[in-house]
Amino acid sequence: MAERVFSVRRMPGFTPMAILVFVVLYAPIVILATYSFNAGTSLAIWEGFSLRWYASAWQDAEVQAATFRSFGIAAAAAMVSSILATMAAIATTRTAAFRGQTFVLAMINLPLMAPEIVTAIALLIVFALVKIATGYSGLGYIVLAHTAFCIPFAFLPIRGRLEDMDQALETAAADLYATPWRAFRYVTLPLLWPGILAGFMLAFVTSLDDVVITNLIAGPGQETLPIYMLGQLRRSTTPEINAVSTALLAISVLLVSLSFLLSREKE
Amino acid sequence: MKPMRLSLAAAAATLALVTAPGAPRAEGVLNIFNWGDYTSPELIKKFEAKYDVKVTITDYDSNDTAMAKVKAGGHGFDIVVPTSTVFAVWVKDGLLLESRPDQMENFKHMDPRWVDVPYDPGRHYSVPWQIGTTGVVVNTKVYQGDSATWGVVFDPPPELAGKINVAPEMNDILDSAIMYVGGQPCTDDKAVLKKARDVLLAAKPKWLSMNYASPDSYAKGDIAAGANCNGYTFRARLLNPDVHYAFPKEGFPIWMDNAAILKDAQNVENAKLFLNFIMDPENAAMLSAFARYANGIEGSEKYLPADMRDAPELNPPEGKGVFLHTCPPEVNEIMTRIWTEVQK
């Protein structure tokens, strides 16, 4: 009788419903990826298998420039946000509970909840003022904006890891006269490292995929790959855009999977 | 050690990125803010070589995005290319510089048809970039009758019933229906609007679809007629010569993207050079050869690729094209209601 617990899997219609949901979610992506291998120029008529659109995207100077820019911005934003997220995670798990801790946590995770377009418009207005005042118009604004919304994505796996770690090890280090810095450097950090890497990768993907905020704050010659792709949609859509989309999707899935594996890793 | 190397590399990347100037304020720079996939790279190379100016193209995907960024200020762009539908708003909001293209050297090449456009009479602000129309497409294998009328779409002959596609462009289609029943685009005459609505609702059951149908589907004959933009129809005809584009005699929507200089541009002189540059017929032809639409410059035909030179789709007849603009809110509200009904 013990196995007769309630299971959603035994509800009538569970399997067809699950299949329907997966088809609705993934069929468009499968079609997009399939046509990226089309030999013809059509998005609707299959003319045989070919890698020509991957080759043409690879050689497209604009795609190249936008890709390098995207990766640079993502690396910088993920780097800065993982450092800040690590500090925030330590401050919220390795200290005695303090007044307003819930509020601080909510503030850190706010970018997950705030509508992206609101953040985008706010940044557009503030950055415009700063640009006029300082005359600086480099990629720093995009890096700064991406860092801000990447922090919660880096924060969650890092904090998760810190909560799972055995605090006795850190206490033991302190007992053995390790300074707080040495305890952190030789005990906490090595144990925390998979969490930081997982956070870094999530932040990286989040920055790489961003459209709304980047679209509004990018200045002259600062197109990232998603913004470039958006611009291509107005006129002739060739399978090259499918190829670029599929490649971007593959990179995102790879990084998210790596992040997941790392955050599961014990020891 | 590995983590250390990773963080060093990322730190270096951060530093390099943040210090890299996005838009140098030096001499010899021009920042163009334009629709994506719309600017001929060869044309830009030619301009850069001729004037020793470094040009940066940045894409946008809608008039709204472009306007939002420009209005915020500090954007760093010099030239923007708004569509005729919204151009008047850019002027009214004081976003554009009155750069007087009409006094520039190459203005003599401008087709007189496009000088006194309603949104920039006399061309004090802008130079045509590309021009397109929405008209009637028929497959001449299926239908041999008169195609130069909206009747093909709004009161389809029996042989076309169930084979028609209509591009889902609210303003283009509704204003065309209004012109078909004898009204003016954006009319506030309720009787005319009601007539247009009745025509659309009666025609709808005879349509196959309301999509941005690909040139392929017209070329393959899946669709035998439709309301479509000229650029797509031109590409469909290159695939299948039976595809015919007609400019309806009742009047047809016409749009134009226009290059203009921003009021807070940093590189005004270079921007003026560029506006003058694209009025040169040979250069205007380069624009068209890339974007595949007509330009507004006389004498550019002879520089066009052979397949475009005599393309009837790209040469609207004089006088019947109507520049659409956003209708007044009260009219727009009625039109939106009609459109919702049509799309049901």
Coordinates of C-alpha atoms in Angstrom, one line a residue:
Chain A
M1 CA 0.0 0.0 0.0
A2 CA 3.0 2.3 0.5
E3 CA 3.4 3.0 -3.2
R4 CA -0.1 4.3 -3.5
V5 CA 1.0 7.9 -3.0
F6 CA -0.6 10.6 -5.1
S7 CA 1.3 11.0 -8.4
V8 CA 0.4 13.4 -11.1
R9 CA 1.6 10.9 -13.6
R10 CA -1.4 8.7 -12.9
M11 CA -3.8 11.6 -13.7
P12 CA -5.9 10.9 -16.8
G13 CA -4.5 12.5 -19.9
F14 CA -1.1 13.2 -18.3
T15 CA 0.9 11.7 -21.2
P16 CA -0.9 13.3 -24.1
M17 CA -0.8 16.7 -22.3
A18 CA 2.9 16.4 -21.6
I19 CA 3.6 15.5 -25.2
L20 CA 1.4 18.4 -26.4
V21 CA 3.3 20.8 -24.2
F22 CA 6.7 19.6 -25.4
V23 CA 5.6 19.8 -29.0
V24 CA 4.3 23.4 -28.6
L25 CA 7.4 24.5 -26.8
Y26 CA 10.0 22.8 -29.0
A27 CA 8.5 22.3 -32.4
P28 CA 9.2 25.9 -33.6
I29 CA 12.8 25.6 -32.4
V30 CA 13.2 22.2 -34.1
I31 CA 11.9 23.7 -37.4
L32 CA 14.2 26.7 -37.1
A33 CA 17.2 24.5 -36.5
T34 CA 16.1 22.1 -39.3
Y35 CA 15.9 24.9 -41.9
S36 CA 19.3 26.2 -40.9
F37 CA 20.6 23.2 -42.8
N38 CA 18.5 23.9 -45.9
A39 CA 20.5 23.9 -49.2
G40 CA 18.0 26.4 -50.7
T41 CA 17.3 30.0 -49.8
S42 CA 13.8 29.3 -48.6
L43 CA 12.6 29.1 -45.0
A44 CA 9.6 27.0 -46.1
I45 CA 10.8 24.6 -48.9
W46 CA 13.3 21.9 -48.1
E47 CA 15.9 21.6 -50.8
G48 CA 18.4 19.2 -49.3
F49 CA 21.0 19.2 -46.5
S50 CA 23.8 21.7 -46.6
L51 CA 26.1 23.6 -44.3
R52 CA 26.3 26.6 -46.6
W53 CA 24.4 29.0 -44.3
Y54 CA 26.7 28.2 -41.4
A55 CA 29.6 28.8 -43.7
S56 CA 28.1 32.1 -44.9
A57 CA 27.4 33.2 -41.4
W58 CA 30.9 32.3 -40.3
Q59 CA 32.4 34.4 -43.1
D60 CA 30.0 37.3 -42.6
A61 CA 32.1 40.2 -41.2
E62 CA 29.2 41.8 -39.5
V63 CA 28.1 38.5 -37.8
Q64 CA 31.8 38.1 -36.7
A65 CA 32.1 41.5 -35.3
A66 CA 28.8 41.3 -33.4
T67 CA 29.7 37.8 -32.1
F68 CA 33.1 38.9 -30.7
R69 CA 31.5 42.0 -29.2
S70 CA 28.8 39.9 -27.6
F71 CA 31.3 37.4 -26.1
G72 CA 33.5 40.3 -24.8
I73 CA 30.5 42.0 -23.1
A74 CA 29.3 38.7 -21.7
A75 CA 32.7 37.7 -20.4
A76 CA 33.2 41.1 -18.7
A77 CA 29.7 41.3 -17.3
A78 CA 29.7 37.7 -16.1
M79 CA 33.1 38.2 -14.5
V80 CA 32.1 41.3 -12.6
S81 CA 28.7 40.0 -11.6
S82 CA 30.1 36.7 -10.3
I83 CA 32.6 38.6 -8.1
L84 CA 29.8 40.8 -6.7
A85 CA 27.5 37.8 -6.4
T86 CA 30.1 35.8 -4.5
M87 CA 30.6 38.7 -2.0
A88 CA 26.9 39.1 -1.6
A89 CA 26.4 35.3 -1.1
I90 CA 29.1 35.2 1.6
A91 CA 27.7 38.2 3.3
T92 CA 24.2 36.6 3.4
T93 CA 25.3 33.1 4.5
R94 CA 28.4 33.5 6.6
T95 CA 27.2 36.2 9.0
A96 CA 24.7 36.1 11.8
A97 CA 21.2 37.0 10.5
F98 CA 21.0 40.7 10.5
R99 CA 18.1 43.2 10.4
G100 CA 16.8 43.6 6.9
Q101 CA 18.4 40.5 5.5
T102 CA 15.2 39.5 3.6
F103 CA 15.1 43.0 2.2
V104 CA 18.7 42.7 1.0
L105 CA 18.0 39.4 -0.6
A106 CA 15.0 40.8 -2.4
M107 CA 17.0 43.7 -3.6
I108 CA 19.7 41.4 -5.0
N109 CA 17.1 39.4 -6.9
L110 CA 15.0 42.3 -8.0
P111 CA 16.3 42.2 -11.6
L112 CA 14.6 38.8 -11.9
M113 CA 11.3 40.3 -11.1
A114 CA 11.5 43.9 -12.6
P115 CA 10.0 44.0 -16.1
E116 CA 13.0 44.2 -18.5
I117 CA 11.5 47.1 -20.5
V118 CA 11.3 49.2 -17.3
T119 CA 14.9 48.6 -16.5
A120 CA 15.8 49.4 -20.1
I121 CA 13.9 52.7 -20.2
A122 CA 15.4 53.7 -16.9
L123 CA 18.9 52.9 -18.0
L124 CA 18.3 54.6 -21.4
I125 CA 17.4 57.9 -19.6
V126 CA 20.2 57.7 -17.0
F127 CA 22.9 56.7 -19.4
A128 CA 21.9 59.5 -21.8
L129 CA 22.4 62.0 -19.0
V130 CA 25.8 60.5 -18.1
K131 CA 26.9 60.3 -21.7
I132 CA 26.1 64.0 -22.2
A133 CA 27.8 64.9 -18.9
T134 CA 31.0 62.9 -19.4
G135 CA 31.4 62.5 -23.1
Y136 CA 32.2 58.8 -22.6
S137 CA 30.3 56.6 -25.0
G138 CA 32.1 53.3 -24.9
L139 CA 30.9 49.7 -24.2
G140 CA 31.1 50.4 -20.5
Y141 CA 27.4 51.2 -20.3
I142 CA 26.4 47.9 -21.8
V143 CA 28.8 46.0 -19.5
L144 CA 27.5 47.9 -16.5
A145 CA 23.8 47.2 -17.4
H146 CA 24.5 43.6 -18.1
T147 CA 26.4 43.2 -14.8
A148 CA 23.4 44.6 -13.0
F149 CA 20.9 42.1 -14.4
C150 CA 23.4 39.2 -14.3
I151 CA 24.0 39.4 -10.6
P152 CA 21.0 37.4 -9.5
F153 CA 21.7 34.7 -12.0
A154 CA 25.3 34.4 -10.6
F155 CA 24.1 34.8 -7.1
L156 CA 21.6 31.8 -6.9
P157 CA 24.0 28.9 -7.6
I158 CA 26.8 30.5 -5.5
R159 CA 24.5 30.9 -2.5
G160 CA 23.1 27.4 -3.0
R161 CA 26.6 26.0 -2.9
L162 CA 27.5 28.0 0.2
E163 CA 24.5 26.8 2.0
D164 CA 25.3 23.2 1.2
M165 CA 28.9 23.4 2.3
D166 CA 30.0 22.1 5.6
Q167 CA 30.7 25.1 7.8
A168 CA 32.7 22.9 10.2
L169 CA 35.6 23.1 7.8
E170 CA 35.7 26.8 7.9
T171 CA 35.3 26.8 11.7
A172 CA 38.2 24.2 11.9
A173 CA 40.4 26.5 9.8
A174 CA 39.7 29.4 12.1
D175 CA 40.4 27.2 15.2
L176 CA 43.8 26.4 13.7
Y177 CA 44.6 30.1 13.6
A178 CA 43.9 30.8 10.0
T179 CA 43.2 34.4 9.4
P180 CA 39.7 35.1 7.9
W181 CA 41.4 35.8 4.6
R182 CA 43.4 32.5 4.7
A183 CA 40.4 30.5 5.7
F184 CA 38.5 32.0 2.8
R185 CA 41.4 31.6 0.3
Y186 CA 42.3 28.0 1.2
V187 CA 39.0 26.5 2.5
T188 CA 35.9 28.4 1.4
L189 CA 37.0 29.4 -2.1
P190 CA 38.2 26.0 -3.4
L191 CA 35.0 24.4 -2.1
L192 CA 32.9 27.2 -3.5
W193 CA 34.6 27.2 -6.9
P194 CA 32.1 25.0 -8.8
G195 CA 29.3 27.3 -7.6
I196 CA 31.1 30.4 -8.8
L197 CA 31.8 28.8 -12.2
A198 CA 28.1 27.7 -12.5
G199 CA 27.1 31.3 -11.6
F200 CA 29.6 32.7 -14.1
M201 CA 28.2 30.6 -16.9
L202 CA 24.6 31.4 -16.1
A203 CA 25.5 35.1 -16.0
F204 CA 27.4 34.7 -19.3
V205 CA 24.4 33.2 -21.1
T206 CA 22.0 35.8 -19.6
S207 CA 24.2 38.6 -21.0
L208 CA 24.7 36.8 -24.3
D209 CA 20.9 36.5 -24.9
D210 CA 19.8 39.9 -23.8
V211 CA 17.8 41.9 -26.3
V212 CA 15.5 44.5 -24.7
I213 CA 18.0 46.4 -22.5
T214 CA 20.9 46.2 -25.0
N215 CA 18.7 47.4 -27.8
L216 CA 17.8 50.6 -26.0
I217 CA 21.2 51.5 -24.7
A218 CA 23.6 50.4 -27.4
G219 CA 25.4 53.3 -29.1
P220 CA 27.0 53.7 -32.5
G221 CA 28.7 50.4 -33.6
Q222 CA 27.8 48.6 -30.4
E223 CA 25.5 45.9 -31.8
T224 CA 25.5 42.6 -30.0
L225 CA 24.6 39.4 -31.8
P226 CA 20.9 39.4 -30.8
I227 CA 20.5 43.0 -31.8
Y228 CA 22.1 42.3 -35.2
M229 CA 19.8 39.4 -35.7
L230 CA 16.8 41.5 -34.9
G231 CA 17.9 44.0 -37.5
Q232 CA 18.1 41.3 -40.1
L233 CA 14.5 40.3 -39.8
R234 CA 13.1 43.3 -41.6
R235 CA 13.9 42.3 -45.1
S236 CA 15.1 39.1 -46.8
T237 CA 15.2 36.4 -44.2
T238 CA 17.6 33.7 -45.4
P239 CA 18.5 30.5 -43.5
E240 CA 21.6 32.3 -42.5
I241 CA 19.6 33.8 -39.6
N242 CA 18.4 30.3 -38.7
A243 CA 22.1 29.2 -38.7
V244 CA 23.1 32.1 -36.4
S245 CA 20.1 31.4 -34.2
T246 CA 20.9 27.7 -34.0
A247 CA 24.5 28.3 -33.1
L248 CA 23.5 30.8 -30.4
L249 CA 21.0 28.3 -29.0
A250 CA 23.6 25.5 -29.0
I251 CA 26.1 27.8 -27.1
S252 CA 23.4 28.7 -24.6
V253 CA 22.2 25.1 -24.0
L254 CA 25.9 24.0 -23.6
L255 CA 26.7 26.7 -21.0
V256 CA 23.5 26.2 -19.1
S257 CA 24.1 22.4 -19.0
L258 CA 27.6 22.9 -17.8
S259 CA 26.4 25.3 -15.2
F260 CA 23.9 22.7 -14.0
L261 CA 26.4 19.9 -13.9
L262 CA 28.9 22.1 -12.0
S263 CA 26.3 23.2 -9.4
R264 CA 25.4 19.5 -8.8
E265 CA 29.0 18.4 -8.4
K266 CA 29.8 17.4 -4.8
E267 CA 33.3 18.1 -3.6
Chain B
M1 CA 45.9 27.8 -11.6
K2 CA 43.1 27.4 -14.1
P3 CA 40.6 29.6 -12.3
M4 CA 43.3 32.2 -11.9
R5 CA 44.0 32.3 -15.7
L6 CA 40.3 32.6 -16.4
S7 CA 39.8 35.6 -14.1
L8 CA 42.9 37.3 -15.5
A9 CA 41.6 36.9 -19.1
A10 CA 38.2 38.1 -18.1
A11 CA 39.7 41.1 -16.3
A12 CA 41.8 42.0 -19.3
A13 CA 38.7 41.7 -21.5
T14 CA 36.8 44.0 -19.2
L15 CA 39.5 46.6 -19.3
A16 CA 39.9 46.4 -23.0
L17 CA 36.1 46.7 -23.5
V18 CA 35.5 49.5 -21.2
T19 CA 38.3 51.6 -22.5
A20 CA 37.6 50.9 -26.2
P21 CA 35.8 53.9 -27.6
G22 CA 32.5 53.1 -29.2
A23 CA 32.2 56.3 -31.1
P24 CA 35.4 58.3 -31.3
R25 CA 34.8 62.0 -31.4
A26 CA 37.7 62.6 -33.7
E27 CA 37.6 64.2 -37.1
G28 CA 36.5 62.1 -40.0
V29 CA 33.8 60.1 -38.4
L30 CA 30.1 59.5 -39.3
N31 CA 27.6 57.5 -37.3
I32 CA 24.6 56.3 -39.3
F33 CA 21.6 54.9 -37.5
N34 CA 19.5 52.9 -40.0
W35 CA 17.2 49.9 -40.5
G36 CA 19.0 46.6 -40.3
D37 CA 20.3 45.0 -43.6
Y38 CA 19.5 48.2 -45.5
T39 CA 22.9 50.0 -46.1
S40 CA 25.0 49.0 -49.0
P41 CA 28.5 48.1 -47.7
E42 CA 30.1 49.0 -51.1
L43 CA 28.5 52.5 -50.9
I44 CA 29.9 53.0 -47.5
K45 CA 33.4 51.9 -48.6
K46 CA 33.2 54.3 -51.5
F47 CA 32.2 57.2 -49.2
E48 CA 34.9 56.4 -46.8
A49 CA 37.5 56.3 -49.5
K50 CA 36.3 59.6 -51.1
Y51 CA 36.1 61.7 -48.0
D52 CA 38.5 59.9 -45.6
V53 CA 35.7 59.5 -43.1
K54 CA 35.2 56.4 -41.0
V55 CA 31.5 55.4 -41.1
T56 CA 29.8 53.3 -38.4
I57 CA 26.4 51.8 -39.2
T58 CA 24.1 50.8 -36.3
D59 CA 20.9 49.0 -36.9
Y60 CA 17.4 49.5 -35.5
D61 CA 14.4 47.3 -36.0
S62 CA 11.6 49.8 -35.7
N63 CA 10.8 53.5 -35.9
D64 CA 9.9 53.5 -32.3
T65 CA 13.2 52.1 -31.0
A66 CA 15.1 54.7 -33.1
M67 CA 13.0 57.5 -31.8
A68 CA 13.2 56.4 -28.2
K69 CA 17.0 56.3 -28.3
V70 CA 17.3 59.6 -30.1
K71 CA 14.9 61.4 -27.8
A72 CA 16.8 60.3 -24.7
G73 CA 19.9 62.2 -26.0
G74 CA 23.6 61.4 -25.8
H75 CA 23.1 58.7 -28.5
G76 CA 26.1 59.7 -30.7
F77 CA 24.3 59.2 -34.0
D78 CA 24.5 61.7 -36.9
I79 CA 22.1 60.4 -39.5
V80 CA 18.8 58.6 -39.0
V81 CA 16.4 57.2 -41.7
P82 CA 12.7 57.5 -40.5
T83 CA 9.8 56.3 -42.6
S84 CA 7.4 58.7 -44.2
T85 CA 4.6 57.5 -41.8
V86 CA 6.4 59.0 -38.8
F87 CA 8.7 61.6 -40.4
A88 CA 6.5 64.5 -39.5
V89 CA 6.7 63.6 -35.8
W90 CA 10.5 63.7 -35.9
V91 CA 10.3 67.2 -37.4
K92 CA 7.6 68.4 -35.0
D93 CA 9.5 67.1 -32.0
G94 CA 12.6 69.0 -33.1
L95 CA 14.8 66.0 -33.4
L96 CA 16.1 66.8 -36.9
L97 CA 18.5 69.5 -38.2
E98 CA 17.2 71.7 -41.0
S99 CA 20.2 70.7 -43.2
R100 CA 18.6 72.0 -46.4
P101 CA 19.4 69.2 -48.8
D102 CA 17.5 71.3 -51.4
Q103 CA 20.5 73.6 -51.5
M104 CA 23.0 70.9 -52.0
E105 CA 24.9 70.3 -55.2
N106 CA 23.4 67.0 -56.1
F107 CA 19.8 68.1 -55.5
K108 CA 19.5 68.6 -59.2
H109 CA 19.3 64.8 -59.6
M110 CA 16.3 64.6 -57.4
D111 CA 13.2 63.3 -59.1
P112 CA 10.7 66.2 -59.0
R113 CA 8.0 63.7 -58.0
W114 CA 9.6 63.3 -54.5
V115 CA 10.5 66.9 -53.8
D116 CA 7.2 68.2 -52.3
V117 CA 6.3 65.2 -50.2
P118 CA 3.7 66.1 -47.5
Y119 CA 6.0 65.3 -44.6
D120 CA 8.9 67.4 -45.8
P121 CA 7.7 69.9 -48.4
G122 CA 10.7 71.2 -50.5
R123 CA 13.1 68.8 -48.8
H124 CA 14.5 71.0 -46.1
Y125 CA 15.4 68.1 -43.9
S126 CA 15.7 64.9 -45.8
V127 CA 16.8 62.9 -48.8
P128 CA 15.0 59.8 -50.1
W129 CA 16.6 56.5 -49.2
Q130 CA 14.3 53.9 -50.5
I131 CA 10.7 53.9 -51.8
G132 CA 8.1 51.1 -51.7
T133 CA 4.4 50.6 -52.4
T134 CA 1.6 48.2 -51.5
G135 CA -0.3 47.0 -54.5
V136 CA -2.1 44.1 -56.2
V137 CA -0.4 40.9 -57.2
V138 CA -2.0 38.4 -59.6
N139 CA -0.7 35.2 -61.2
T140 CA -1.5 35.8 -64.9
K141 CA -1.9 32.1 -65.5
V142 CA -4.9 32.1 -63.2
Y143 CA -6.4 35.6 -63.8
Q144 CA -6.2 37.5 -67.1
G145 CA -8.6 40.4 -66.3
D146 CA -7.7 44.0 -65.2
S147 CA -5.4 43.8 -62.2
A148 CA -4.9 47.5 -61.7
T149 CA -7.7 47.7 -59.2
W150 CA -8.2 46.8 -55.5
G151 CA -11.3 45.0 -56.7
V152 CA -9.1 42.0 -57.3
V153 CA -8.6 41.7 -53.6
F154 CA -11.7 43.4 -52.1
D155 CA -14.3 42.0 -54.6
P156 CA -12.5 39.0 -56.0
P157 CA -13.5 37.4 -59.3
P158 CA -14.6 33.8 -59.0
E159 CA -11.4 32.3 -60.4
L160 CA -9.4 33.9 -57.5
A161 CA -11.7 33.1 -54.7
G162 CA -9.9 31.1 -52.0
K163 CA -6.4 31.8 -53.5
I164 CA -5.8 35.3 -52.2
N165 CA -3.3 36.4 -49.5
V166 CA -3.5 39.8 -47.8
A167 CA -0.4 41.2 -46.0
P168 CA -1.5 42.0 -42.4
E169 CA -0.6 45.7 -42.5
M170 CA -3.5 47.5 -40.9
N171 CA -3.0 51.0 -42.3
D172 CA -2.1 49.8 -45.8
I173 CA -5.0 47.5 -46.2
L174 CA -7.6 49.7 -44.4
D175 CA -6.6 52.8 -46.3
S176 CA -6.6 50.9 -49.6
A177 CA -10.1 49.7 -48.8
I178 CA -11.1 53.3 -48.0
M179 CA -9.7 54.5 -51.3
Y180 CA -11.5 51.6 -53.1
V181 CA -14.8 52.8 -51.8
G182 CA -14.0 56.4 -52.8
G183 CA -12.7 57.9 -49.5
Q184 CA -9.5 59.5 -48.4
P185 CA -7.0 57.7 -46.2
C186 CA -7.5 58.5 -42.5
T187 CA -11.0 59.8 -43.3
D188 CA -13.3 60.5 -40.3
D189 CA -16.4 60.1 -42.4
K190 CA -18.2 57.3 -40.6
A191 CA -20.2 56.3 -43.7
V192 CA -17.1 55.8 -45.7
L193 CA -15.4 53.8 -42.9
K194 CA -18.5 51.6 -42.6
K195 CA -18.5 51.0 -46.3
A196 CA -14.8 50.0 -46.2
R197 CA -15.5 47.7 -43.3
D198 CA -18.4 46.0 -45.1
V199 CA -16.2 45.5 -48.2
L200 CA -13.5 43.9 -46.1
L201 CA -15.8 41.7 -44.2
A202 CA -17.5 40.5 -47.4
A203 CA -14.1 39.8 -49.0
K204 CA -12.5 38.0 -46.1
P205 CA -14.3 34.6 -46.7
K206 CA -12.8 34.6 -50.2
W207 CA -9.2 35.1 -48.9
L208 CA -6.9 32.2 -48.3
S209 CA -4.7 33.8 -45.7
M210 CA -3.5 37.0 -44.1
N211 CA 0.3 36.6 -43.9
Y212 CA 3.6 38.1 -44.9
A213 CA 3.7 35.5 -47.7
S214 CA 7.1 34.7 -48.9
P215 CA 8.1 35.4 -52.5
D216 CA 8.3 31.6 -52.8
S217 CA 4.6 31.0 -52.1
Y218 CA 3.6 33.5 -54.8
A219 CA 6.1 32.1 -57.3
K220 CA 5.0 28.5 -56.7
G221 CA 1.4 29.4 -57.3
D222 CA 0.1 28.5 -53.9
I223 CA -1.3 32.0 -53.8
A224 CA -2.8 33.3 -57.1
A225 CA -3.4 36.9 -56.0
G226 CA -2.9 39.3 -53.1
A227 CA -2.2 42.6 -51.5
N228 CA 1.5 42.7 -51.2
C229 CA 4.5 45.1 -51.0
N230 CA 6.4 45.7 -54.3
G231 CA 9.8 44.5 -53.1
Y232 CA 8.5 41.0 -52.3
T233 CA 6.5 40.8 -55.5
F234 CA 9.6 41.8 -57.5
R235 CA 11.5 38.9 -56.0
A236 CA 8.6 36.6 -56.7
R237 CA 8.5 37.6 -60.3
L238 CA 12.2 36.9 -60.7
L239 CA 11.4 33.3 -59.6
N240 CA 8.2 33.1 -61.8
P241 CA 7.5 35.6 -64.6
D242 CA 3.7 34.9 -64.3
V243 CA 3.6 36.9 -61.1
H244 CA 2.4 40.4 -62.0
Y245 CA 2.3 43.5 -59.8
A246 CA -0.2 46.3 -60.5
F247 CA -0.7 49.8 -59.1
P248 CA -4.4 50.1 -58.3
K249 CA -6.1 53.0 -60.1
E250 CA -8.1 53.9 -56.9
G251 CA -4.8 54.8 -55.3
F252 CA -2.2 52.8 -53.4
P253 CA -0.1 53.3 -50.2
I254 CA 3.4 54.4 -50.8
W255 CA 6.1 54.7 -48.2
M256 CA 9.6 56.2 -48.2
D257 CA 12.5 56.0 -45.8
N258 CA 14.3 59.3 -45.6
A259 CA 17.9 60.1 -44.5
A260 CA 18.1 63.1 -42.3
I261 CA 20.6 64.7 -39.9
L262 CA 19.9 64.7 -36.2
K263 CA 19.8 68.0 -34.4
D264 CA 22.3 66.9 -31.8
A265 CA 24.6 65.3 -34.4
Q266 CA 28.4 65.5 -33.6
N267 CA 29.6 65.3 -37.2
V268 CA 27.2 67.6 -39.1
E269 CA 29.6 68.4 -42.0
N270 CA 30.3 64.7 -42.7
A271 CA 26.6 64.0 -42.5
K272 CA 25.9 66.8 -45.1
L273 CA 28.5 65.3 -47.3
F274 CA 26.8 61.9 -47.0
L275 CA 23.3 63.3 -47.9
N276 CA 24.7 65.0 -51.0
F277 CA 26.6 61.8 -51.8
I278 CA 23.5 59.6 -51.9
M279 CA 21.8 62.0 -54.3
D280 CA 24.4 61.2 -56.9
P281 CA 22.7 58.8 -59.3
E282 CA 25.4 56.2 -59.3
N283 CA 25.4 56.1 -55.5
A284 CA 21.6 56.0 -55.3
A285 CA 21.8 53.0 -57.6
M286 CA 24.2 51.3 -55.2
L287 CA 21.6 51.8 -52.4
S288 CA 18.9 50.2 -54.5
A289 CA 21.0 47.4 -55.8
F290 CA 21.5 46.3 -52.2
A291 CA 18.1 47.0 -50.6
R292 CA 16.2 46.1 -53.8
Y293 CA 13.8 49.1 -53.7
A294 CA 13.5 52.2 -55.8
N295 CA 15.3 55.4 -54.9
G296 CA 14.2 58.9 -55.6
I297 CA 17.0 60.0 -57.9
E298 CA 16.7 60.6 -61.6
G299 CA 19.3 58.9 -63.8
S300 CA 20.1 56.2 -61.3
E301 CA 18.3 53.6 -63.5
K302 CA 21.2 53.1 -65.8
Y303 CA 23.5 52.1 -63.0
L304 CA 21.1 49.5 -61.6
P305 CA 21.6 45.8 -62.0
A306 CA 19.9 44.5 -65.2
D307 CA 17.1 42.7 -63.3
M308 CA 16.1 45.9 -61.6
R309 CA 16.5 48.4 -64.4
D310 CA 13.2 47.9 -66.1
A311 CA 11.3 46.3 -63.1
P312 CA 7.8 47.6 -63.3
E313 CA 7.3 46.9 -59.6
L314 CA 9.9 49.6 -58.8
N315 CA 8.4 52.3 -60.9
P316 CA 5.1 53.6 -59.5
P317 CA 3.0 55.8 -61.8
E318 CA 2.8 59.4 -60.9
G319 CA 0.0 60.9 -58.9
K320 CA -1.8 57.7 -57.6
G321 CA 0.6 56.9 -54.7
V322 CA -0.6 58.2 -51.3
F323 CA 1.9 58.7 -48.4
L324 CA 0.2 57.2 -45.4
H325 CA 0.8 58.6 -42.0
T326 CA -0.5 57.7 -38.6
C327 CA -4.2 58.7 -38.5
P328 CA -5.6 61.0 -35.8
P329 CA -6.4 59.0 -32.6
E330 CA -10.2 59.0 -33.0
V331 CA -9.9 57.6 -36.5
N332 CA -7.1 55.2 -35.5
E333 CA -9.4 53.8 -32.8
I334 CA -12.2 53.0 -35.3
M335 CA -9.7 51.5 -37.7
T336 CA -8.3 49.3 -35.0
R337 CA -11.8 48.1 -34.2
I338 CA -12.5 47.3 -37.9
W339 CA -9.1 45.6 -38.2
T340 CA -9.8 43.4 -35.2
E341 CA -13.1 42.4 -36.8
V342 CA -11.4 41.6 -40.1
Q343 CA -8.8 39.5 -38.4
K344 CA -11.3 37.4 -36.5

